[in-house]
Coordinates of C-alpha atoms and ligand atoms in Angstrom, one line a residue:
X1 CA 20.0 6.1 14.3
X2 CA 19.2 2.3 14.9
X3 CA 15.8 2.1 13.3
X4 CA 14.3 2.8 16.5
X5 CA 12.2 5.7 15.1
X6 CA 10.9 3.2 12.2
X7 CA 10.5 0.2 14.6
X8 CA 8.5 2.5 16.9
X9 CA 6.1 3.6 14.1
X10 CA 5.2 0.1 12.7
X11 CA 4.7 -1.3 16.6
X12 CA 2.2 1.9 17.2
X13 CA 0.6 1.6 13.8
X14 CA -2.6 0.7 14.9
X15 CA -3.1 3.6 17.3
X16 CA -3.0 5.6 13.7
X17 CA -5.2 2.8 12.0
X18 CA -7.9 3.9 14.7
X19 CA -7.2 7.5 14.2
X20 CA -8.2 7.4 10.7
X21 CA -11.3 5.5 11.2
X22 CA -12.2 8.3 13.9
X23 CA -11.5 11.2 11.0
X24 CA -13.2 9.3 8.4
X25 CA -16.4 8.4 11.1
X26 CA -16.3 12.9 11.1
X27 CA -16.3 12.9 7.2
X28 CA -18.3 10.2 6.2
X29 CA -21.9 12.1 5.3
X30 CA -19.4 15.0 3.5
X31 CA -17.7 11.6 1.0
X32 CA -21.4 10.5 0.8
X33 CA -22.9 13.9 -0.7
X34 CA -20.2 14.9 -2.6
X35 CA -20.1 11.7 -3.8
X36 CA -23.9 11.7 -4.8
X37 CA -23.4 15.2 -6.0
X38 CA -20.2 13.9 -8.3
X39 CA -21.8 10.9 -9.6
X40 CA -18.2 10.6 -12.0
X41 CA -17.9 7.9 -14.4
X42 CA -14.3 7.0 -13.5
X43 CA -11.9 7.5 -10.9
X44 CA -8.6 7.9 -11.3
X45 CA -5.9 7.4 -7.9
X46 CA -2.1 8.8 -7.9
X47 CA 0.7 8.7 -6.0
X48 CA 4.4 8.1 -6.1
X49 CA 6.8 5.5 -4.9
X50 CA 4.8 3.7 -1.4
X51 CA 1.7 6.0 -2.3
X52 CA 1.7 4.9 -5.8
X53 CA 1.1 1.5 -4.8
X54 CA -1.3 2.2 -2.2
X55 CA -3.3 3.9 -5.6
X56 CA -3.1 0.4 -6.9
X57 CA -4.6 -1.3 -3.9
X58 CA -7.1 1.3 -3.4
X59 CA -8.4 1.4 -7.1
X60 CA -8.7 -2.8 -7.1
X61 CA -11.0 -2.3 -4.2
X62 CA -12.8 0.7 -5.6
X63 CA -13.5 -1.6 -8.7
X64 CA -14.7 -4.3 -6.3
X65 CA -16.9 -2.2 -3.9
X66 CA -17.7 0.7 -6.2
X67 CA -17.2 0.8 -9.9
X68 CA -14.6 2.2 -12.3
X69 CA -11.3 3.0 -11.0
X70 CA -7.8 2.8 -12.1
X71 CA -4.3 4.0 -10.5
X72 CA -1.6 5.7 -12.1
X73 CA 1.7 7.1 -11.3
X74 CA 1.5 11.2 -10.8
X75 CA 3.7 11.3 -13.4
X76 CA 2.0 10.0 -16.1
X77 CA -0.8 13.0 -15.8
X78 CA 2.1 15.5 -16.3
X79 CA 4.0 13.5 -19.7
X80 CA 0.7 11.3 -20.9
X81 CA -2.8 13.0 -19.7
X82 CA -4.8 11.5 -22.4
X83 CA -3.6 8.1 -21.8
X84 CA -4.5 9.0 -18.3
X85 CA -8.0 10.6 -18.2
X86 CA -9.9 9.4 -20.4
X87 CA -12.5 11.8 -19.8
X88 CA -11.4 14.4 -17.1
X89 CA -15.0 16.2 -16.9
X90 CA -16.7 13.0 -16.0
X91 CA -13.6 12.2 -13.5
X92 CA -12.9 12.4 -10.1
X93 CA -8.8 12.6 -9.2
X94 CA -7.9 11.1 -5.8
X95 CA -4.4 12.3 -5.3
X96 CA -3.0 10.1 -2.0
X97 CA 0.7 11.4 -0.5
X98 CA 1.9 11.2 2.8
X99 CA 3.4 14.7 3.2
X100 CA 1.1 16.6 0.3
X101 CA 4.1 18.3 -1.4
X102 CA 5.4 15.7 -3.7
X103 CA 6.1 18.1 -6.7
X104 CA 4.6 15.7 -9.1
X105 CA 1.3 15.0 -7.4
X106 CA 1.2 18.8 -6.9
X107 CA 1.8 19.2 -10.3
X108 CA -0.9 16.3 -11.7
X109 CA -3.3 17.7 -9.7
X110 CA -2.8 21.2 -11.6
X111 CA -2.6 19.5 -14.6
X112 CA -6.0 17.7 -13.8
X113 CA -7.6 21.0 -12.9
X114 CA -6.2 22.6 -16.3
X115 CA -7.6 20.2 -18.6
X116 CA -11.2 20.5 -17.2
X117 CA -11.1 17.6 -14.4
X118 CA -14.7 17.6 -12.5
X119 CA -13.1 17.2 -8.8
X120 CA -9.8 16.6 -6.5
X121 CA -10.0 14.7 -3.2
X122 CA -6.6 13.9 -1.5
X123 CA -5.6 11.6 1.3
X124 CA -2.7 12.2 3.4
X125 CA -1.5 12.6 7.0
X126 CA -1.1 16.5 6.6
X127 CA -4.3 18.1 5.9
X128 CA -2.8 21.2 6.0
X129 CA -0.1 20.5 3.1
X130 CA -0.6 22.3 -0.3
X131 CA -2.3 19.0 -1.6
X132 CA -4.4 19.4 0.7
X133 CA -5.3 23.4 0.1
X134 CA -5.6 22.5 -3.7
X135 CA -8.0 19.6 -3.0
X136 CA -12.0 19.8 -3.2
X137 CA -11.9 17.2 0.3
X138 CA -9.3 15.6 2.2
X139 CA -9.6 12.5 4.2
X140 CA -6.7 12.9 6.9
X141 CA -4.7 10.8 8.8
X142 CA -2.9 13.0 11.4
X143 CA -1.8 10.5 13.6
X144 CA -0.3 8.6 10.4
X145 CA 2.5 11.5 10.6
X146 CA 6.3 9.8 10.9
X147 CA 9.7 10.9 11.4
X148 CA 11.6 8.2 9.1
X149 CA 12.0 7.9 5.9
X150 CA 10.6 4.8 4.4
X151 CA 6.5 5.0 4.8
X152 CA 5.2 2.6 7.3
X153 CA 2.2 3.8 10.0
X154 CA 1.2 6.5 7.9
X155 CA 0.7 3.9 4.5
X156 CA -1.3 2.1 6.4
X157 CA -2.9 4.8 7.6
X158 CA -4.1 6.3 4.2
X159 CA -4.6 2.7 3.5
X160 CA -7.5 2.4 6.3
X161 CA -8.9 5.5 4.8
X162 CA -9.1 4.6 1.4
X163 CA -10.5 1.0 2.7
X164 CA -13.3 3.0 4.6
X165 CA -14.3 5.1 1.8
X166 CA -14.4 2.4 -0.8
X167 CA -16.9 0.4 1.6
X168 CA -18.8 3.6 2.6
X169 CA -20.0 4.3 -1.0
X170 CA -20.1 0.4 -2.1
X171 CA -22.7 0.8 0.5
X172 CA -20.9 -1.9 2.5
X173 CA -21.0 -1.5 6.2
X174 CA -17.5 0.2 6.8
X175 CA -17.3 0.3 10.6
X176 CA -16.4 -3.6 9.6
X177 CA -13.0 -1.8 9.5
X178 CA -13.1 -1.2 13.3
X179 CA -12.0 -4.0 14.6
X180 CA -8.5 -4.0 12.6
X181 CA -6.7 -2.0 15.1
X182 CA -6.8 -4.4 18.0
X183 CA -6.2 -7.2 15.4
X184 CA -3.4 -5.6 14.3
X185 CA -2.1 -5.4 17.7
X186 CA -2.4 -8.9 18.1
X187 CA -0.6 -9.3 14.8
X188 CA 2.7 -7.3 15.6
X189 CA 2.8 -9.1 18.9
X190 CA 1.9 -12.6 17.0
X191 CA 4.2 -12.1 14.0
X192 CA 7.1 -10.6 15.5
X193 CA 9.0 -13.6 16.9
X194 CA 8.3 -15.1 14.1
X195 CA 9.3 -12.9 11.4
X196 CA 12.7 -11.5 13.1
X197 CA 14.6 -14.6 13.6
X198 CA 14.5 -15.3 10.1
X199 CA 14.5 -11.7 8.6
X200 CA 18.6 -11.9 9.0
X201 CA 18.5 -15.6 7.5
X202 CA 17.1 -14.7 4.5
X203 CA 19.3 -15.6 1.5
X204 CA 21.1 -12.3 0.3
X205 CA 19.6 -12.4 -3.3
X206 CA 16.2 -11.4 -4.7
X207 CA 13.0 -11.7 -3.0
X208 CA 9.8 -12.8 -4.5
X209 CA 6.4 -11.1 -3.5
X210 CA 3.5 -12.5 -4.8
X211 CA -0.1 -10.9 -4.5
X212 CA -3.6 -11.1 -6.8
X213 CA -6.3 -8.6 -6.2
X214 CA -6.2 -5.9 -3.9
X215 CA -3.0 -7.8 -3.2
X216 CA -0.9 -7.0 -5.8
X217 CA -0.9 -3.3 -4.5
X218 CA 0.3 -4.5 -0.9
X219 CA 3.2 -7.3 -2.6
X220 CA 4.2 -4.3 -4.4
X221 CA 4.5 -1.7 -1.3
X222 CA 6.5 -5.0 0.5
X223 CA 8.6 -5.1 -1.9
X224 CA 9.5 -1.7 -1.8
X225 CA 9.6 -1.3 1.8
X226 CA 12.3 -4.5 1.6
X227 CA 14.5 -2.6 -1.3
X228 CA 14.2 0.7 0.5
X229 CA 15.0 -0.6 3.8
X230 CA 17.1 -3.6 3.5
X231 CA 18.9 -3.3 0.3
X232 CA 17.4 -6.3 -0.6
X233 CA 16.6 -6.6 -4.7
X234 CA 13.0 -7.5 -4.6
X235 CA 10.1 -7.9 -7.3
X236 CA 6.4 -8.1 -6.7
X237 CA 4.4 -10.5 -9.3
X238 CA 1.0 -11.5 -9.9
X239 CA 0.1 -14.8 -8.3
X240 CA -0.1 -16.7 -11.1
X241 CA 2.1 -14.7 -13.3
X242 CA 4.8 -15.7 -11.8
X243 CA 5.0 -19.2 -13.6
X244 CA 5.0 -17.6 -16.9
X245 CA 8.8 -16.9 -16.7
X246 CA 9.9 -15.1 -13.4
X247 CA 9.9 -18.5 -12.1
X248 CA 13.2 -19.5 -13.9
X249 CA 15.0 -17.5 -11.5
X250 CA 13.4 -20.0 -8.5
X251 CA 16.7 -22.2 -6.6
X252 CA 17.7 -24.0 -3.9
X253 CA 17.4 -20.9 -1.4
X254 CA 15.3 -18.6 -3.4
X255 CA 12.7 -16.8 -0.7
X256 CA 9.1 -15.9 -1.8
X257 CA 6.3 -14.4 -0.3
X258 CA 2.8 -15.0 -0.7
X259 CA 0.2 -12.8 0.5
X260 CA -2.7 -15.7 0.3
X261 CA -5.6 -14.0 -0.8
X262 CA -9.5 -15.2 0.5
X263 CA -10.7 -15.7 -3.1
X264 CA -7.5 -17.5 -4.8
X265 CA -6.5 -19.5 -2.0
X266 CA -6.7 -22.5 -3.5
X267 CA -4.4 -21.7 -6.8
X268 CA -2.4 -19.4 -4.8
X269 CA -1.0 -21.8 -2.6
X270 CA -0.3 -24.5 -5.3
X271 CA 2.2 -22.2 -6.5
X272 CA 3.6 -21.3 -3.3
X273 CA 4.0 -25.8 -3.0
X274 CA 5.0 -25.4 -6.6
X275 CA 8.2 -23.1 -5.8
X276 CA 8.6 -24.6 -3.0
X277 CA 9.2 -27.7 -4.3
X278 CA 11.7 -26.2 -6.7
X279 CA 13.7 -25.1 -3.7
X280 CA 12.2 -22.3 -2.8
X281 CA 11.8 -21.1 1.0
X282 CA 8.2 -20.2 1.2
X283 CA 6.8 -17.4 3.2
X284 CA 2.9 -17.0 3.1
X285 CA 0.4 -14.9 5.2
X286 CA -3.2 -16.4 4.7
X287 CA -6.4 -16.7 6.5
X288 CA -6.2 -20.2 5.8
X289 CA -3.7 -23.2 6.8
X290 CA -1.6 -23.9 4.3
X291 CA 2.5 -26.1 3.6
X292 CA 5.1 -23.0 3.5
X293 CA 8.1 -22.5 5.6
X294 CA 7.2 -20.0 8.0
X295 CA 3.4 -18.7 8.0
X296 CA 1.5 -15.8 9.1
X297 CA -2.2 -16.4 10.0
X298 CA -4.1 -13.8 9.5
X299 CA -7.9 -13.0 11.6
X300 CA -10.6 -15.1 9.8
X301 CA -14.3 -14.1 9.8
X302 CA -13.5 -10.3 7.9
X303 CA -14.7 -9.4 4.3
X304 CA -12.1 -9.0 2.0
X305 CA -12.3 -5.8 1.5
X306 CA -10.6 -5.4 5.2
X307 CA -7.8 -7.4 4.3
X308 CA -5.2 -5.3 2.5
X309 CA -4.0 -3.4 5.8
X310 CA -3.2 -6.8 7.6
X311 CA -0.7 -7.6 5.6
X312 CA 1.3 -4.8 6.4
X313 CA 2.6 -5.5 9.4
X314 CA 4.5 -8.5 9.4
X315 CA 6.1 -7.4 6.1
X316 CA 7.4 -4.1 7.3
X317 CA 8.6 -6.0 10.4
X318 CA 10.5 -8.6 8.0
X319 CA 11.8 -5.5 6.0
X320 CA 13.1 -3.4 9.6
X321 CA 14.6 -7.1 10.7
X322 CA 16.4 -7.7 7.6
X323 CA 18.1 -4.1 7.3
X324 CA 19.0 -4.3 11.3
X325 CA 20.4 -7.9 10.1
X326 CA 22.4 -6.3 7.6
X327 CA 23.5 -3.4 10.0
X328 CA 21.7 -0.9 8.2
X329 CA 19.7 2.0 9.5
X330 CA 16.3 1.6 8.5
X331 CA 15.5 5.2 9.5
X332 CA 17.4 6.8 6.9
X333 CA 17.6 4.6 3.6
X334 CA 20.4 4.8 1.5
X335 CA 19.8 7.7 -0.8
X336 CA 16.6 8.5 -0.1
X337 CA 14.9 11.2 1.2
X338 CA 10.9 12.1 3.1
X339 CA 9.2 14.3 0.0
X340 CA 11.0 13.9 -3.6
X341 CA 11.0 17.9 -4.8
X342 CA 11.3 19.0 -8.3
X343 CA 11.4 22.1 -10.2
X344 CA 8.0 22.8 -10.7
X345 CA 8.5 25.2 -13.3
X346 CA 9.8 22.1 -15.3
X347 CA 6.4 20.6 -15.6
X348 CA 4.9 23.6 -17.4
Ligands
F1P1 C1 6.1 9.9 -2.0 C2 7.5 9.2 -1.8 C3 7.4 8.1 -0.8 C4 8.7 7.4 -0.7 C5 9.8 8.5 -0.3 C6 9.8 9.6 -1.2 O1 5.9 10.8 -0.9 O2 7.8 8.7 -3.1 O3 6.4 7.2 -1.3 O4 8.6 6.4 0.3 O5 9.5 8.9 1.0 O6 8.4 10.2 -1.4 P1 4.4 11.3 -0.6 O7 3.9 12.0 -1.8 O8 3.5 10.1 -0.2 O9 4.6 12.3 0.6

């Protein structure tokens, strides 16, 4: 009732990070021919809430490793299609959800299927769920599986998969992926003192998370993780978006955090210095060294396409922190429940 179950799955996340790489090592010559076979000219991910984001993140690093790829809310299959799919016989659906019976990714991927789509792959920790039945393949990630509310190990999780896959068929070396779990270890025990001494210090107004490239996805899942947990009024921008007028709300106090990314470092951080030097208390996780308040290093010497997952940690640590701060219990957020269920009639 005090979080512990939530604090217990972001300490353990790795053991699940390692997990998946083991089921995706079992699937990758299965993701490989169908792939081959498939040969789609887009790709299109959903999700909802925390796996709606991680369809952003996976889609900018399909684009990156793969080719054309974009990420949409499950809903917008079921009230927009068209603007959706483009062309659904030349498209392969990735439908990503932790439990696999989120009515409206059930529902887009019947949608998908009516209107002619070529194929449905899903990736979620329960490989026996209905997603999973109604899906051509499934990348699981068992060990992902969590008793709270708020997505946390098993995000990451589906995360690692989605990394894996997009490097498999980039025709990158993917087992570049296996040495996140120990680093990820090392960055829970690293980031921890850090991050929870100032979780409860954080000024009680909005938080700022800033994140480019397969970043944006992960500022975006942080700031939902903060607002789910915490009850903290967060927003996620664009690196440099965030000069062109979310910036006016930047005062003495304001917090902001900056997921540094390998290939903007440069520009990123002068906006971090620039906010900071309009009062802003500057929280950055970066490869690199760089002038912010607190800082986060993260492991140097990885290609960027193993990056996303890092991030993770710290911020769902600063998220538990902060609603333990504010005597909340992180385990059940306010309002909220595991698996959003509709009336599935109502989707036609
Ligand atoms: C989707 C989701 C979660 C959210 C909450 C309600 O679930 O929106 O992202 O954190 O738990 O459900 P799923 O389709 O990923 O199981």
């Amino acid at each position: 009732m005090n979080g512990e179950l939530t604090h217990n799955e972001i300490i353990t996340q790795p053991d699940a990070w390692a997990d998946a790489l083991a089921a995706f090592a079992m699937r990758e010559d299965v993701a490989r021919a169908a792939w081959a076979d498939l040969a789609p000219r887009q790709v299109v991910f959903i999700g909802c809430g925390s796996t709606h984001y991680l369809s952003i993140t996976a889609a900018s690093l399909w684009r990156g490793l793969v080719g054309a790829a974009e990420a949409r809310p499950a809903s917008e299959l079921l009230f927009f299609f068209d603007e959706a799919v483009t062309d659904p016989s030349n498209t392969l659906l990735i439908a990503i959800s932790r439990s696999g019976t989120t009515t409206e990714t059930l529902a887009a991927v019947d949608r998908f299927r009516q209107r002619g789509g070529r194929a449905v792959w899903t990736v979620t920790c329960y490989p026996d769920s209905p997603l999973a039945m109604a899906a051509d393949l499934v990348l699981p990630a068992v060990a992902g599986q969590e008793k709270s509310v708020a997505q946390t190990r098993s995000f990451a999780s589906m995360l690692i998969l989605c990394q894996a896959l997009a490097a498999c068929l980039g025709g990158d070396d993917w087992r570049a992926l296996d040495r996140l779990p120990d680093l990820g270890r090392q960055l829970i025990a690293d980031s921890e003192p850090v991050v929870a001494p100032i979780a409860g210090r954080l000024a009680d107004e909005r938080l700022y998370f800033l994140g480019s490239g397969s970043q944006y996805g992960m500022a975006s899942e942080a700031m939902l993780k903060m607002t789910e947990m915490s009850l903290t009024p967060s927003q996620a921008f664009h690196f440099l978006e965030f000069r062109h007028g979310p910036m006016s709300m930047i005062e003495a106090g304001t917090q902001v955090i900056g997921l540094v990314s390998p290939q903007a470092e440069a520009h990123e951080w002068r906006v971090l210095v620039e906010m900071r030097a309009k009062g802003a208390a500057v929280f950055a996780l970066s490869q690199g060294e760089g002038d912010a308040d607190w800082h986060i290093a993260l492991p140097g010497g990885l290609p960027w396409w193993t990056l996303p997952v890092l991030y993770l940690p710290p911020l769902q640590l600063m998220a538990y922190h902060r609603s333990r701060a504010k005597g909340l219990d992180p385990d059940n957020p306010r309002n909220l429940s595991s698996v959003v269920f509709l009336d599935r009639k109502s989707f036609g």
